[in-house]
Every structure is written in structure tokens, then in C-alpha cells.
Coordinates of C-alpha atoms and ligand atoms in Angstrom, one line a residue:
M1 CA 10.6 24.7 -18.0
S2 CA 10.0 22.0 -15.1
R3 CA 13.1 19.6 -14.3
S4 CA 12.8 16.2 -15.2
L5 CA 12.6 13.7 -12.1
R6 CA 13.6 10.7 -14.4
H7 CA 17.2 10.1 -15.2
E8 CA 18.9 7.2 -17.1
F9 CA 22.7 6.3 -16.7
D10 CA 25.0 3.2 -17.3
A11 CA 26.1 3.0 -13.7
V12 CA 24.7 4.5 -10.6
I13 CA 26.4 4.5 -7.1
I14 CA 25.2 5.4 -4.2
G15 CA 27.7 7.1 -1.7
S16 CA 30.7 9.1 -2.4
G17 CA 32.9 7.7 0.4
G18 CA 36.4 6.0 -0.5
A19 CA 34.2 3.1 -2.1
G20 CA 31.8 4.8 -4.0
L21 CA 34.3 7.2 -5.4
Y22 CA 36.8 4.7 -6.5
A23 CA 34.0 2.6 -8.1
A24 CA 32.9 5.7 -9.8
L25 CA 36.3 6.4 -11.1
E26 CA 36.8 3.0 -12.7
A27 CA 33.1 3.0 -14.3
S28 CA 33.8 6.2 -15.8
R29 CA 37.2 5.3 -17.3
V30 CA 36.4 6.5 -20.4
P31 CA 34.9 10.3 -20.1
G32 CA 31.8 10.7 -21.9
A33 CA 31.7 7.1 -23.4
N34 CA 29.7 5.8 -20.7
R35 CA 27.7 7.7 -18.2
T36 CA 28.2 7.2 -14.4
A37 CA 26.2 9.1 -11.6
V38 CA 27.0 9.3 -8.0
I39 CA 24.0 9.8 -5.8
S40 CA 24.9 11.1 -2.0
K41 CA 22.9 12.3 0.8
L42 CA 25.9 14.4 2.0
L43 CA 28.4 16.3 0.0
P44 CA 31.0 14.1 -1.2
I45 CA 34.0 15.1 0.9
R46 CA 31.8 15.3 3.9
S47 CA 31.6 11.2 3.9
H48 CA 32.8 9.5 6.7
T49 CA 36.0 8.3 5.1
G50 CA 37.2 11.6 5.7
A51 CA 37.5 10.9 9.3
A52 CA 39.6 8.2 8.8
Q53 CA 42.6 9.0 10.8
G54 CA 45.7 6.4 11.3
G55 CA 46.2 4.7 7.9
I56 CA 45.9 2.4 5.1
G57 CA 47.7 -1.1 5.0
A58 CA 49.8 -2.2 2.2
A59 CA 53.2 -4.5 2.5
L60 CA 55.5 -1.7 0.7
G61 CA 58.3 -2.7 3.0
N62 CA 59.7 0.7 2.9
I63 CA 60.8 0.5 6.6
E64 CA 61.3 -3.1 7.2
E65 CA 60.7 -6.3 5.6
D66 CA 57.3 -7.1 4.5
K67 CA 55.0 -9.4 2.2
P68 CA 51.4 -9.3 0.9
E69 CA 51.3 -13.0 2.1
W70 CA 51.9 -12.0 5.7
H71 CA 49.2 -9.1 5.4
A72 CA 46.8 -11.8 4.1
F73 CA 47.5 -14.3 6.8
D74 CA 47.4 -11.3 9.5
T75 CA 44.2 -10.4 8.4
V76 CA 42.8 -14.1 8.1
K77 CA 44.0 -14.7 11.5
G78 CA 42.7 -11.1 13.0
G79 CA 39.4 -12.2 11.5
D80 CA 39.3 -15.2 13.6
Y81 CA 39.1 -17.3 10.3
L82 CA 35.7 -16.4 9.0
V83 CA 37.6 -14.4 6.4
D84 CA 37.3 -15.7 2.8
Q85 CA 40.9 -16.6 2.2
K86 CA 40.8 -15.7 -1.7
A87 CA 39.5 -12.2 -0.9
A88 CA 42.1 -11.5 1.7
A89 CA 44.8 -12.6 -0.5
I90 CA 43.5 -10.1 -3.2
L91 CA 43.2 -7.6 -0.4
A92 CA 46.7 -7.9 0.4
D93 CA 48.5 -8.2 -3.1
D94 CA 46.1 -5.5 -4.7
A95 CA 46.9 -2.9 -1.6
V96 CA 50.5 -2.4 -2.8
Q97 CA 49.3 -1.0 -6.3
A98 CA 46.3 0.6 -4.8
V99 CA 48.4 3.0 -2.4
Y100 CA 51.1 3.6 -5.3
D101 CA 47.8 4.6 -7.5
L102 CA 47.0 6.8 -5.0
E103 CA 50.1 8.4 -4.7
N104 CA 50.2 9.0 -8.3
R105 CA 47.0 10.6 -8.3
G106 CA 48.2 13.2 -6.0
L107 CA 47.6 11.8 -2.5
P108 CA 50.1 13.5 -0.3
F109 CA 51.4 10.5 2.1
S110 CA 53.7 11.2 5.1
R111 CA 57.3 10.6 3.9
T112 CA 60.5 8.9 5.5
P113 CA 63.7 11.2 5.0
E114 CA 64.8 9.5 2.0
G115 CA 61.3 10.4 0.3
K116 CA 59.7 7.1 0.4
I117 CA 56.0 6.5 1.9
D118 CA 56.5 6.3 5.6
Q119 CA 55.0 3.4 7.4
R120 CA 53.8 2.9 11.1
R121 CA 52.5 0.1 13.2
F122 CA 48.8 -1.2 13.7
G123 CA 47.4 -3.7 15.6
G124 CA 47.6 -7.2 14.5
H125 CA 49.9 -6.5 11.6
T126 CA 53.0 -8.8 12.0
R127 CA 55.9 -10.0 10.2
N128 CA 56.5 -13.7 9.3
F129 CA 52.9 -14.8 10.2
G130 CA 52.9 -13.5 13.7
E131 CA 56.6 -13.3 14.9
A132 CA 56.4 -9.5 15.8
P133 CA 54.8 -6.4 14.9
V134 CA 55.4 -4.7 11.3
R135 CA 55.2 -1.3 10.1
R136 CA 52.3 -1.7 7.4
A137 CA 50.4 1.4 7.9
C138 CA 50.7 4.2 5.2
Y139 CA 49.5 7.3 6.3
A140 CA 49.2 11.1 5.9
A141 CA 49.9 12.5 9.1
D142 CA 46.2 11.5 11.2
R143 CA 44.2 12.7 8.0
T144 CA 44.7 9.7 5.9
G145 CA 40.9 9.5 4.7
H146 CA 40.5 13.0 4.2
M147 CA 43.4 12.9 1.9
I148 CA 41.9 9.9 0.1
L149 CA 38.3 11.5 -0.4
Q150 CA 40.0 14.8 -1.8
T151 CA 42.2 12.8 -4.3
L152 CA 39.3 10.5 -5.4
Y153 CA 36.7 13.3 -5.6
Q154 CA 38.9 15.6 -7.6
Q155 CA 39.7 12.3 -10.1
C156 CA 35.9 11.7 -10.5
I157 CA 35.2 15.4 -11.5
K158 CA 38.1 15.1 -14.1
N159 CA 36.2 11.9 -15.4
E160 CA 33.0 13.7 -15.9
V161 CA 31.0 11.8 -13.4
S162 CA 27.8 13.4 -12.6
F163 CA 27.0 14.3 -8.8
F164 CA 23.7 14.3 -7.3
D165 CA 24.8 15.5 -4.1
E166 CA 22.1 15.9 -1.1
F167 CA 20.0 13.3 -2.5
H168 CA 18.6 10.5 -0.1
L169 CA 18.3 6.7 -1.3
V170 CA 14.8 5.7 -0.4
D171 CA 14.6 2.4 -2.6
V172 CA 16.3 -0.1 -5.0
L173 CA 14.2 -1.3 -8.2
I174 CA 14.8 -5.1 -8.2
E175 CA 12.7 -7.4 -10.4
G176 CA 13.2 -11.0 -9.5
R177 CA 16.9 -10.8 -9.3
K178 CA 17.7 -8.1 -11.4
C179 CA 18.4 -4.6 -10.5
T180 CA 16.9 -1.8 -12.8
G181 CA 17.5 1.6 -10.6
V182 CA 17.1 3.5 -7.7
V183 CA 14.4 6.0 -6.4
A184 CA 16.0 8.9 -4.4
L185 CA 14.8 11.9 -2.3
E186 CA 16.1 15.3 -3.4
L187 CA 16.4 17.0 0.1
A188 CA 16.4 20.5 -1.4
T189 CA 12.9 20.1 -2.8
G190 CA 11.1 17.0 -1.3
D191 CA 10.9 15.6 -4.9
L192 CA 11.6 11.7 -5.8
H193 CA 13.7 11.0 -8.6
V194 CA 13.7 7.9 -10.1
F195 CA 17.2 6.7 -11.9
A196 CA 17.1 4.2 -14.3
S197 CA 20.2 2.4 -14.6
K198 CA 22.0 -0.9 -16.2
A199 CA 24.0 -1.2 -13.0
V200 CA 23.5 0.1 -9.4
L201 CA 26.4 0.0 -6.7
I202 CA 25.6 0.4 -3.0
A203 CA 28.4 2.1 -1.1
T204 CA 26.5 3.9 1.9
G205 CA 28.9 3.4 4.6
G206 CA 28.6 2.2 8.5
F207 CA 25.8 1.9 10.9
G208 CA 27.6 2.4 14.2
R209 CA 24.8 5.2 15.1
M210 CA 22.8 2.1 16.3
F211 CA 25.1 2.0 19.4
R212 CA 25.1 4.9 22.5
T213 CA 28.9 5.2 22.2
T214 CA 30.1 5.4 18.9
S215 CA 33.0 6.9 16.6
N216 CA 30.8 7.0 13.5
A217 CA 29.2 10.3 12.1
Y218 CA 25.6 11.3 12.2
A219 CA 24.8 9.9 8.8
N220 CA 26.2 6.5 9.3
T221 CA 22.6 5.0 9.4
G222 CA 23.1 2.0 7.2
D223 CA 20.3 3.3 4.9
G224 CA 21.6 0.7 1.9
P225 CA 21.9 -2.4 3.8
A226 CA 18.4 -1.5 5.2
V227 CA 16.8 -0.7 2.0
L228 CA 18.0 -4.0 0.4
A229 CA 17.0 -6.1 3.2
R230 CA 13.5 -4.7 2.9
R231 CA 13.6 -5.6 -0.8
G232 CA 14.4 -9.5 0.0
V233 CA 18.4 -9.0 -0.1
P234 CA 20.1 -11.2 2.6
L235 CA 22.5 -9.4 4.9
Q236 CA 25.8 -11.2 5.9
D237 CA 27.8 -11.9 9.3
M238 CA 25.5 -8.6 10.9
E239 CA 26.5 -10.0 14.4
F240 CA 30.1 -8.8 14.3
F241 CA 30.4 -5.4 15.1
Q242 CA 33.9 -4.0 16.2
F243 CA 34.4 -1.9 19.2
H244 CA 37.6 0.3 19.0
P245 CA 39.4 0.2 22.3
T246 CA 40.1 3.9 22.3
G247 CA 37.3 6.6 22.2
I248 CA 37.4 9.7 24.0
R249 CA 35.8 8.7 27.4
G250 CA 32.0 9.7 27.4
M251 CA 32.0 11.0 23.7
G252 CA 33.1 8.0 21.7
I253 CA 35.2 10.1 19.4
L254 CA 38.0 8.2 18.3
I255 CA 41.6 8.3 19.3
T256 CA 43.4 6.6 16.5
E257 CA 45.3 3.5 16.9
G258 CA 47.9 5.5 15.3
V259 CA 48.8 6.7 18.9
R260 CA 49.7 3.2 20.1
G261 CA 51.3 2.6 16.7
E262 CA 53.7 5.4 17.5
G263 CA 54.2 4.1 20.9
G264 CA 51.2 4.9 23.1
I265 CA 50.4 2.5 26.0
L266 CA 47.3 1.7 27.9
R267 CA 47.5 1.8 31.6
N268 CA 45.1 0.9 34.7
R269 CA 44.5 2.8 37.8
H270 CA 47.9 1.6 39.2
G271 CA 49.7 2.8 36.2
E272 CA 50.3 -1.0 35.0
R273 CA 50.7 -1.6 31.2
F274 CA 47.9 -4.2 31.4
M275 CA 48.1 -5.8 27.9
E276 CA 51.3 -7.5 29.1
Q277 CA 48.9 -9.8 31.1
Y278 CA 46.6 -10.3 27.8
T279 CA 48.5 -10.5 24.6
P280 CA 52.6 -10.6 25.6
T281 CA 53.8 -10.4 22.0
L282 CA 52.0 -7.6 20.4
L283 CA 50.8 -6.2 23.9
D284 CA 49.2 -2.9 23.0
L285 CA 49.0 -3.4 19.2
A286 CA 47.0 -6.5 19.6
P287 CA 43.6 -6.9 17.6
R288 CA 41.0 -4.5 18.5
D289 CA 38.5 -6.9 19.8
M290 CA 41.2 -8.4 22.3
I291 CA 42.2 -5.1 23.5
A292 CA 38.4 -3.8 23.9
R293 CA 37.7 -7.0 26.0
A294 CA 41.0 -6.5 28.2
I295 CA 39.8 -2.9 29.1
L296 CA 36.2 -4.3 30.1
T297 CA 37.9 -7.0 32.0
E298 CA 40.4 -4.4 34.0
I299 CA 37.4 -2.1 34.5
R300 CA 35.0 -5.2 35.8
A301 CA 38.0 -6.0 38.1
G302 CA 38.0 -2.5 39.7
R303 CA 41.2 -1.5 38.1
G304 CA 39.6 1.6 35.9
L305 CA 40.5 5.1 36.9
L306 CA 37.6 5.3 39.1
G307 CA 37.9 1.8 40.9
D308 CA 34.3 1.3 40.4
P309 CA 32.6 -0.9 37.6
T310 CA 29.2 0.4 38.2
Q311 CA 30.4 3.9 37.2
D312 CA 31.2 5.0 33.7
D313 CA 34.6 3.7 34.1
Y314 CA 37.6 4.2 31.8
V315 CA 41.5 3.4 31.4
H316 CA 44.3 5.8 30.3
L317 CA 46.1 5.7 27.0
D318 CA 49.5 7.3 27.7
A319 CA 51.4 9.2 25.0
T320 CA 53.3 11.4 27.1
H321 CA 56.6 9.8 26.6
L322 CA 56.4 10.3 22.8
G323 CA 57.3 13.9 23.0
R324 CA 55.4 17.0 21.7
D325 CA 57.5 16.6 18.4
V326 CA 56.0 13.4 17.4
L327 CA 52.6 14.3 18.4
D328 CA 52.5 17.6 16.4
K329 CA 54.1 16.2 13.4
K330 CA 52.1 12.6 13.0
L331 CA 49.2 13.0 15.4
P332 CA 48.5 16.6 15.0
D333 CA 44.6 16.0 14.8
I334 CA 44.5 13.8 17.7
S335 CA 46.4 16.3 19.8
D336 CA 43.8 19.1 18.5
F337 CA 40.8 16.8 19.7
C338 CA 42.3 16.2 23.1
R339 CA 42.7 20.0 23.6
T340 CA 39.3 20.7 22.1
Y341 CA 37.1 18.1 24.1
L342 CA 39.0 17.4 27.2
S343 CA 41.0 20.7 27.6
L344 CA 44.3 18.1 27.9
D345 CA 47.7 18.3 26.5
P346 CA 48.3 14.6 25.5
A347 CA 52.3 15.4 25.7
E348 CA 51.8 16.0 29.2
K349 CA 48.8 13.8 30.6
P350 CA 47.4 10.5 29.5
I351 CA 44.1 10.5 27.6
P352 CA 41.1 8.9 29.2
V353 CA 39.4 6.4 26.8
Q354 CA 36.9 3.7 26.6
P355 CA 35.8 1.3 23.8
T356 CA 33.8 2.9 21.4
A357 CA 31.6 1.1 18.6
H358 CA 33.5 1.6 15.4
Y359 CA 32.8 -0.8 12.4
G360 CA 30.4 -3.3 11.2
M361 CA 32.3 -6.3 9.7
G362 CA 28.9 -7.7 8.1
G363 CA 26.7 -6.2 5.5
I364 CA 25.5 -6.7 2.2
G365 CA 27.2 -10.1 1.1
T366 CA 29.2 -10.0 -2.3
D367 CA 31.5 -12.0 -4.4
L368 CA 35.0 -11.0 -5.2
E369 CA 33.7 -8.5 -8.0
G370 CA 31.3 -6.8 -5.5
R371 CA 28.2 -8.4 -7.2
V372 CA 25.4 -9.1 -4.4
V373 CA 25.1 -12.7 -2.8
A374 CA 21.1 -13.8 -3.0
D375 CA 21.4 -16.8 -1.4
G376 CA 23.8 -19.3 0.3
Q377 CA 24.2 -21.5 -2.9
G378 CA 26.1 -19.0 -4.9
G379 CA 23.4 -17.2 -6.4
L380 CA 23.8 -13.5 -7.3
Y381 CA 21.7 -10.3 -8.3
D382 CA 22.3 -9.0 -11.9
G383 CA 23.5 -5.5 -12.0
L384 CA 23.4 -5.1 -8.1
Y385 CA 26.9 -4.3 -6.7
A386 CA 28.0 -3.4 -3.2
A387 CA 31.3 -1.9 -1.7
G388 CA 33.0 -0.4 1.4
E389 CA 31.8 -0.6 4.9
C390 CA 28.3 -1.5 3.8
A391 CA 29.3 -4.4 2.1
C392 CA 30.8 -8.2 3.4
V393 CA 33.1 -9.6 0.9
S394 CA 34.5 -10.7 3.4
V395 CA 37.7 -9.8 4.3
H396 CA 37.3 -8.8 7.7
G397 CA 35.5 -12.0 9.1
A398 CA 34.8 -11.8 13.0
N399 CA 37.0 -8.7 13.3
R400 CA 38.5 -6.1 11.1
L401 CA 42.4 -5.2 11.5
G402 CA 43.0 -1.5 11.6
T403 CA 43.8 0.2 8.2
N404 CA 42.3 -2.7 6.4
S405 CA 39.0 -0.7 5.7
L406 CA 40.6 1.9 3.6
V407 CA 42.1 -0.9 1.9
D408 CA 38.9 -2.7 1.4
L409 CA 37.4 0.7 0.0
V410 CA 40.0 1.2 -2.7
V411 CA 40.8 -2.6 -3.8
F412 CA 37.1 -4.0 -3.8
G413 CA 35.5 -0.4 -4.8
R414 CA 38.1 -0.4 -8.0
R415 CA 37.0 -4.1 -8.6
A416 CA 33.4 -3.7 -8.3
G417 CA 33.7 -0.4 -10.6
R418 CA 35.6 -2.2 -13.2
H419 CA 33.2 -5.3 -13.5
M420 CA 30.4 -2.5 -13.7
S421 CA 31.8 -1.0 -16.6
E422 CA 32.2 -4.3 -18.4
F423 CA 28.9 -5.4 -17.5
V424 CA 27.1 -2.1 -18.8
N425 CA 28.9 -2.4 -22.0
Q426 CA 27.2 -6.0 -22.5
T427 CA 23.8 -4.9 -21.3
D428 CA 21.1 -3.2 -22.8
S429 CA 19.5 0.1 -21.4
S430 CA 17.6 -0.6 -18.5
A431 CA 13.7 0.1 -18.5
V432 CA 12.1 1.1 -15.3
S433 CA 8.0 1.1 -15.3
A434 CA 5.9 4.3 -15.2
D435 CA 5.0 4.0 -11.5
A436 CA 8.8 2.9 -10.5
S437 CA 8.8 5.5 -7.5
A438 CA 5.1 4.4 -6.1
W439 CA 6.5 2.4 -3.2
A440 CA 8.8 5.2 -2.1
Q441 CA 6.0 8.0 -2.8
E442 CA 3.9 5.9 -0.5
L443 CA 6.4 5.3 2.3
M444 CA 7.4 9.1 2.3
S445 CA 3.6 10.1 2.3
G446 CA 2.5 7.5 4.9
L447 CA 5.6 8.6 7.1
S448 CA 4.6 12.4 6.9
K449 CA 0.9 11.8 7.7
Q450 CA 1.5 9.5 10.8
Q451 CA -0.3 10.6 14.0
G452 CA 0.5 9.7 17.5
D453 CA 2.5 10.7 20.5
E454 CA 5.7 8.5 20.2
Q455 CA 9.0 10.6 20.0
A456 CA 11.7 9.7 17.4
E457 CA 14.4 10.9 20.1
K458 CA 13.2 8.6 22.7
I459 CA 13.0 5.6 20.5
R460 CA 16.7 6.3 19.3
M461 CA 18.1 6.5 22.8
S462 CA 16.3 3.2 23.7
M463 CA 17.6 1.4 20.8
K464 CA 21.3 3.0 21.5
A465 CA 21.0 1.7 25.0
I466 CA 19.7 -2.0 24.2
M467 CA 22.3 -2.4 21.5
M468 CA 25.2 -1.2 23.8
D469 CA 24.1 -3.2 26.9
A470 CA 22.8 -6.4 25.3
V471 CA 24.6 -6.7 22.0
G472 CA 27.9 -4.8 22.9
I473 CA 31.4 -6.2 23.8
Y474 CA 30.0 -9.1 25.8
R475 CA 26.7 -10.8 25.2
R476 CA 24.5 -13.4 26.4
G477 CA 21.3 -15.5 24.8
D478 CA 18.6 -14.3 27.5
E479 CA 19.4 -10.8 26.8
M480 CA 19.8 -10.6 23.1
A481 CA 16.5 -12.7 22.9
E482 CA 15.0 -9.9 25.0
A483 CA 16.7 -7.4 22.9
V484 CA 15.2 -8.5 19.8
T485 CA 11.5 -8.4 21.3
T486 CA 12.1 -4.7 22.7
L487 CA 13.7 -3.7 19.1
Q488 CA 10.7 -4.9 17.4
G489 CA 8.6 -3.0 20.1
L490 CA 10.5 0.1 19.2
R491 CA 10.3 -0.4 15.5
R492 CA 6.4 -0.5 15.5
A493 CA 6.6 2.6 17.9
T494 CA 8.0 4.5 15.0
E495 CA 5.0 4.3 13.4
Q496 CA 3.4 6.4 16.1
V497 CA 5.7 9.1 15.7
H498 CA 4.1 12.6 14.3
V499 CA 6.4 14.6 12.2
G500 CA 5.4 18.1 12.9
D501 CA 7.4 19.7 10.3
T502 CA 5.3 19.8 7.0
S503 CA 7.9 21.7 4.8
K504 CA 9.4 20.1 1.5
A505 CA 12.8 21.7 1.7
Y506 CA 15.5 20.0 3.8
N507 CA 12.9 18.0 6.0
T508 CA 15.2 16.7 8.5
D509 CA 12.5 15.5 11.1
L510 CA 11.5 13.1 8.2
L511 CA 14.6 12.2 7.4
E512 CA 15.9 11.1 10.5
L513 CA 12.6 9.2 10.9
L514 CA 13.3 7.5 7.7
E515 CA 17.0 6.7 8.9
L516 CA 15.9 5.8 12.5
G517 CA 13.6 3.0 10.7
N518 CA 16.7 1.7 8.7
L519 CA 18.8 1.5 11.7
L520 CA 16.1 -0.1 13.9
D521 CA 15.9 -3.0 11.2
L522 CA 19.7 -3.4 10.9
A523 CA 19.6 -3.6 14.8
I524 CA 17.0 -6.3 14.7
V525 CA 19.0 -8.3 12.3
T526 CA 22.1 -7.7 14.3
A527 CA 20.6 -9.0 17.7
A528 CA 18.7 -12.0 15.9
C529 CA 22.0 -13.1 14.1
A530 CA 24.0 -12.7 17.1
N531 CA 21.4 -14.7 19.5
D532 CA 21.8 -17.3 16.6
R533 CA 25.7 -17.8 16.9
K534 CA 26.4 -19.9 20.0
E535 CA 29.8 -19.3 20.1
S536 CA 32.5 -16.7 20.7
R537 CA 34.5 -15.6 17.6
G538 CA 36.3 -12.3 17.0
A539 CA 34.3 -9.5 18.0
H540 CA 31.1 -11.7 19.1
A541 CA 32.1 -12.5 22.6
R542 CA 29.5 -14.5 24.4
E543 CA 29.6 -15.1 28.2
D544 CA 27.3 -18.1 28.0
F545 CA 29.3 -19.8 25.0
P546 CA 33.0 -18.5 25.8
D547 CA 34.6 -21.0 23.3
R548 CA 35.0 -20.8 19.3
D549 CA 33.2 -23.6 17.9
D550 CA 34.6 -24.3 14.3
D551 CA 32.5 -27.5 14.3
N552 CA 29.2 -25.9 14.1
Y553 CA 29.7 -22.2 13.7
L554 CA 32.8 -21.9 11.0
K555 CA 30.1 -20.3 8.5
H556 CA 28.8 -17.0 7.4
T557 CA 25.4 -16.0 8.7
L558 CA 22.9 -14.8 6.4
G559 CA 19.7 -13.1 7.7
W560 CA 16.7 -12.3 5.7
L561 CA 14.7 -9.4 7.3
E562 CA 10.8 -10.5 7.0
G563 CA 8.2 -7.9 8.4
D564 CA 10.1 -7.4 11.7
S565 CA 11.3 -11.0 12.0
V566 CA 14.7 -12.4 10.6
R567 CA 14.9 -15.5 8.9
L568 CA 18.4 -17.2 9.0
G569 CA 20.4 -19.2 6.8
A570 CA 24.3 -19.8 6.2
R571 CA 26.9 -19.7 3.7
G572 CA 30.4 -21.6 3.4
V573 CA 34.0 -19.7 4.4
D574 CA 36.7 -19.9 1.7
L575 CA 39.3 -22.0 3.9
S576 CA 41.4 -22.7 0.5
I577 CA 44.7 -21.2 2.1
W578 CA 45.2 -21.7 5.7
E579 CA 43.7 -24.0 8.2
P580 CA 42.0 -22.5 11.3
K581 CA 44.0 -22.5 14.3
P582 CA 43.5 -21.2 17.8
R583 CA 44.1 -17.2 17.8
Q584 CA 47.0 -16.6 20.0
Y585 CA 49.4 -13.3 20.3
Ligands
FAD1 C1 36.6 8.1 13.2 C2 36.6 7.1 12.2 C3 38.3 6.8 11.8 C4 38.6 5.7 10.9 N1 39.8 5.5 10.8 C5 40.3 4.4 9.9 C6 41.7 4.2 9.5 O1 42.5 4.9 10.0 N2 42.1 3.2 8.7 C7 41.1 2.5 8.2 O2 41.5 1.4 7.3 N3 39.6 2.5 8.4 C8 39.2 3.7 9.3 N4 38.0 3.9 9.8 C9 37.0 3.0 8.9 C10 36.6 3.7 7.7 O3 37.1 5.0 7.5 C11 35.5 3.3 7.1 O4 35.1 2.1 7.1 C12 35.2 3.9 5.8 O5 35.8 5.0 5.4 C13 34.0 3.7 5.0 O6 33.9 4.0 3.9 P1 32.8 3.9 2.7 O7 33.0 4.6 1.3 O8 32.3 2.4 2.9 O9 31.7 4.8 3.4 P2 31.5 6.4 3.6 O10 32.8 7.1 3.7 O11 30.8 6.3 5.0 O12 30.5 7.0 2.8 C14 29.1 6.7 2.8 C15 28.8 7.4 1.6 O13 27.1 7.1 1.5 C16 26.3 8.1 1.5 N5 24.9 7.7 1.9 C17 24.9 7.1 3.1 N6 23.6 6.8 2.9 C18 22.8 7.3 1.7 C19 21.5 7.4 1.3 N7 20.4 7.1 1.9 N8 21.4 8.0 0.3 C20 22.5 8.3 -0.8 N9 23.8 8.4 -0.2 C21 23.8 7.9 1.1 C22 26.9 9.3 2.3 O14 26.6 10.6 1.8 C23 28.3 9.1 1.9 O15 28.6 9.9 0.7 C24 37.7 4.8 10.5 C25 36.2 5.0 10.9 C26 36.1 6.1 11.7 C27 34.7 6.3 11.9

């Protein structure tokens, strides 16, 4: 009997990271009563959420006084006031219950001697509206994301969620403003499957692979936002991409902020704690954009370890004074990374670090229930949701605080899942046309028949270099305008890549070409939006416009991909709680 390549579900979720799994858990709350499927190109527990190290922020106040209101304020200030403030308040309020829910579902958090969930410091988290650092990050050693993923996956299995592992999203079916399903490629067979669904949630994670040095996994190629962008959905705030200050030199592998949370110190070639000059109150625990820029400023002034800004210079992260006991107990994976990748014992020698492309604050715009934004006037898509790193709700604004992504996944993954389950109960079954997979079919067969002598790897390396150099930590208009043109040329060059492998099963050459196209589409939108924002805010630091300009740019950017160009629009920021102020620490 041949297998069916057509499926029907109430809710289909693309992505099995923290956001997708939490949404699936909520959407499937009554097992068997409504049918939920999770489609994932990876095996669920290999999702990038599993790499999250440092912690999940929640104002439990277990170690010292803390309040959700302070957490929300830090989130807004850390995001340089581009955060939607009601969303930040929900994030901070719901974080507390979300952490206890995870604990009740079996997540093994690290504990205080009295048995409470332990908490450590993280950048930008303060008490009493910026007075001093506070311990807000709940953690499970330096394997917090791994534990979240395991816990949620087990719960989804219990709720009888159907998993389609190693299925790759190729198209989202949208008619007008209504979503009716998706088309996905089964990696093991090369077959295209059509999933009709009343509601679809996109939770495909980040897109850091567009940069040369990145902490992101190979799979983080932004497929969800790219597929939607090609279907006419606008992307929001794509110009804001966070560089984490401490990636392992030359490799980008992340050294969690938890190291500085436990007391680690950044030092230049003279051994100086240079953050004293930049953010005297929060020092090494200032927001990430500020520290990444401080590191680059030290390097440019010849105070990197090599003393030569023209080389691939770096600074030191000194954790030697923390002692072997703290490193072994609280940061075991980090110690292991240092031994494996650097042949270095962090208890004895400082770690060589450089900023690494880490997190996309922008993505698919949504309302507070995860419904996808269609325009700048409050229009929404019907039955189409997004959550997690690929979405922009927006709680991170121009710069995300550490530990706030994991909170975003569970808080807004849950809200979107809840809304989906109500929505599907009030909605008739979704019908998709007989030729629903025609577009995807044409795309895949077109890619496999391409002729030409361009090489995907060369195009990929060029994209990464341009994004790093022209759309990285510091940016300038002339360079970004040129970057857009070059990226458009690279996008056209992907049409001249010949895929030598003709097999149907696990054709990774074909998949990588598909992913490269996705990354390039998002890179074009990122560069175009960044060039359009003529101010500096959060992670978007322009040398030609060094000041924040609230009069003209206190607004979300919307970018519509049209062919290989970008049409720009805007959406208001929710400023209903706090007045924007200069960001000083
Ligand atoms: C090294 C590292 C450490 C981090 N540490 C922290 C931390 O301590 N605290 C914190 O708050 N944040 C941290 N972050 C950020 C945070 O982990 C991520 O933003 C978050 O986990 C993303 O979760 P997600 O559910 O959105 O996506 P992911 O966990 O990335 O999952 C994406 C899912 O989408 C699926 N998918 C993608 N494309 C397709 C497709 N085409 N078809 C089908 N499926 C697809 C994948 O298979 C995967 O299941 C860290 C990030 C990194 C890279």
C-alpha cells in the first residue's frame, strides 16, 4: 500500500525547539480530542534550543528581592525602547509561572542549599530600575536549554502529538490573508507532503548562519521567515541582529554570559578591566550590544591581545579567580569546550574571546497571541502564527537581554498554542486545492535541473563575509548600500549552481541550496532595513548616524521582499508604560 502524501490536522507546528514544543503542548492539551502535528527538519532534541547554556530569566526572588516589574523595565531599557511594552510586561509576569511549570513538568534546575531554584546574574538584569545587578537567571548548570527541550519533548509525546521528523518546510499555503496548510519535503524519500491545517505556527528558530562568525547551529537558516517573505508576509525589525560579546576566538562557539554572571571579567592586553570605562555600574554585565562595541573599540585602539586591529584580534575572558569548584559545578560544559577546542583549562588561563553573531531580534511580526502581522495598520493573518526566535512580538526591541529568549519561547509559545487551540475549535476543516504542492514541486525540480558553474560554497562564504563586514557590529550607509547590491547578485548566482547529486534520499546538496537561498533572502532584507534606519539604537550602531533619533525612528520597520528588492514600511511601538529615556548604565 502506498503511503499518503496528504495529511489533515487541526494544528500544524513547524519547528521542534522550545517555542514549537511549548505551542504543541498547549495546542494538544486534550489528547486525542484535537490533532496536532509537529514538523521538524531535525530530530526534535537536536534543535538549537538544546544549545542554550546560561539560563532563563524570571523574577522569582529566590536569592534576593526581585519583581516582574523590574524585569519588564530592564527588558524595555535593554531593548533601547523599541520593545512593545505590554508584551514585555507579559513576558516578565508570565516568566515566573512558566519556570514553575517547567519545574513541575520535571526540569532539573540547579538548586540553592535550601532546595530552591538557584539564580545567577546576567547582563542588563537589575533591581529597582537599574540600581544594581540582580540574580534573575534560573539555570540547570550550563545546560538549561537542553533540559527545557527534553522536558517539553517528553510532555508532547505524552499528549500524543504527531511528530514528522526530518521533514523540511518548503511552502506555506496562504490564500488572501488565510493560511490553509503547508508543504514539506520528506528528507528520507525526497517526496513532497501536503498538510492541510486549520492553523499553522512557524517556530523555525534563528538565522545567524548568514554571518561569518556565529554561535548558531548549521540548521539556523531562517527557513520559516524566508518562506513567508516569499508569500508576501512582511518581516519586522530585521536590522537588529545581536552580537554576543564572548564567542571562542576564530570559531564563534558561545561562551555563556553565565561565566560573567558567576564573576568572570573581560580584560585587554594590559590586563585592564576595560568595562570600567564604558559601563561603570554594570561593568561586565552591561547589555550585550554595549559590551560587543566596547570590545571592538579596545581592539581598534590597539588594546586587543595582539595589539593589531588589522589582524583577527581578541580580548580575554578571565575566569581563573572563580576556582575549579565553581567552574566544574556551575559551568561544566564551558570548561569542557575550553579543553576541547582550545586545549586550555579556564581555571588556570583566561579564555580568548571575540564577539559572535548570535540572535536575530527581528523576524515575523506577531500580536500578543502569536498571530502574524500583515501590515502596519493592525491587519493580521487568519490561522497563521509564529513564535520563538523567528518571531518578533516584540519583547527584545533593538537588543535582547540574556536569558530572555528562553522566556520568550515558553511564554509566547504557550500563548500562541493556547490561541491556536481556541481558534481550531471555532473553525471548520481546512480545504487545500488538489495542486497545493505545485509551487513547491516546481521550485524543487527547478533547483535540481539548474545548470551553470557557480559554487554554493563560494556564494555562502561571500554572503557571510559581506554580512559580517558591512552589516555587523558597526555599520555605514555606503557599505550597506553596496552590500544590498552584492547580495542581490549572489542571490541571482544561486540560479547558476548545478546540483551534482541526483538522489532522492537525503539529498543534502539540494537542501543546502534551498537553505542558502533562504539565508540570502533574509540577508537582503536585513541589509536593506539596516540601511534605511539612519540612527543608532541597540545592536544597530551606525558610524554615520551615531545618535538615537526618537523623533524619526522610534518605530518598528516592516520589510516586504518583492523579488530581490525590499519595500519598506513601519509599525508603531507600544510605549504605554515607560517614557523613552537615554540608555545609561
Ligand atoms: C549557543 C547558544 C546559547 C544560547 N543560550 C541562551 C540562554 O542561555 N538563554 C536564552 O534565553 N537564550 C539563549 N540562546 C538563544 C535561544 O537558545 C534561542 O533563541 C532559542 O532556543 C530558539 O528557539 P526556537 O524554538 O525559536 O528555535 P530552535 O530551538 O532553533 O528550533 C528551530 C526548529 O525549527 C526546525 N526547522 C527549522 N527550519 C525548518 C524547516 N525548513 N522545516 C522544518 N523544520 C524546520 C528545526 O528542526 C528546529 O526544530 C542561545 C542560543 C545559542 C545559539
